[in-house]
Every structure is written in structure tokens, then in C-alpha cells.
Amino acid sequence: LLKELERRPARSIEDVALQFLALRRTKRRPVDILSAQLPCGAWSNQLVTAVPNAYSTALALIALAHAHPAFEIEQAVNRGFAW
């Protein structure tokens, strides 16, 4: 099941965050979550749009809370909460 999750392409930030949470024991880096953050600090539901979304932002923040602490993660979380 974990191998299938690793291979499955993410279609939304929900997919990215839930995949990260499911695979967090593999020490995976949250690069996809960090790169999807909008300049305003929020996350959009769809990876190709730039419309901030509270649900997607909350889900991304939950996933980042389970990530290995790093400076760039802390900055992203602070920007997400500020949004």
C-alpha cells in the first residue's frame, strides 16, 4: 500500500498532504507541500490554481506539524498561520 502511495501522482494539496502523512515514517521531506504554498502564505486546493483555501491551508499545516523540524518548514508554518 505504501509503495502505491509513493507512485500515485498527487492531484491536489489534499493528496499531497495525506500522502505525506501516510508516508511520514519514511523520513520523506515535505518539498511538495512547501513548493505549493502561495505567496500570501496559504495553500490552494488545486496545485495549478492560486486561490487560497482555508481547508487546504489547515491540511498542509497539519502535515507540516508532522515533518522533521527545519527552518524552511517553520517559516512556511508561520506564513500559513499569518494568512
XYZ file of N, CA, C and O in Angstrom, residues 31 42 68 78:
16
model
N 8.694 18.572 0.519
C 9.041 19.502 -0.563
C 7.815 19.902 -1.371
O 7.637 21.074 -1.696
N -0.943 31.016 2.227
C -1.969 29.967 2.225
C -1.632 28.892 1.196
O -0.637 29.002 0.468
N 9.843 16.581 9.965
C 11.068 16.785 10.731
C 11.332 18.288 10.808
O 11.309 18.970 9.788
N 4.664 29.585 9.822
C 4.400 30.943 10.298
C 3.630 31.756 9.257
O 2.695 32.483 9.592
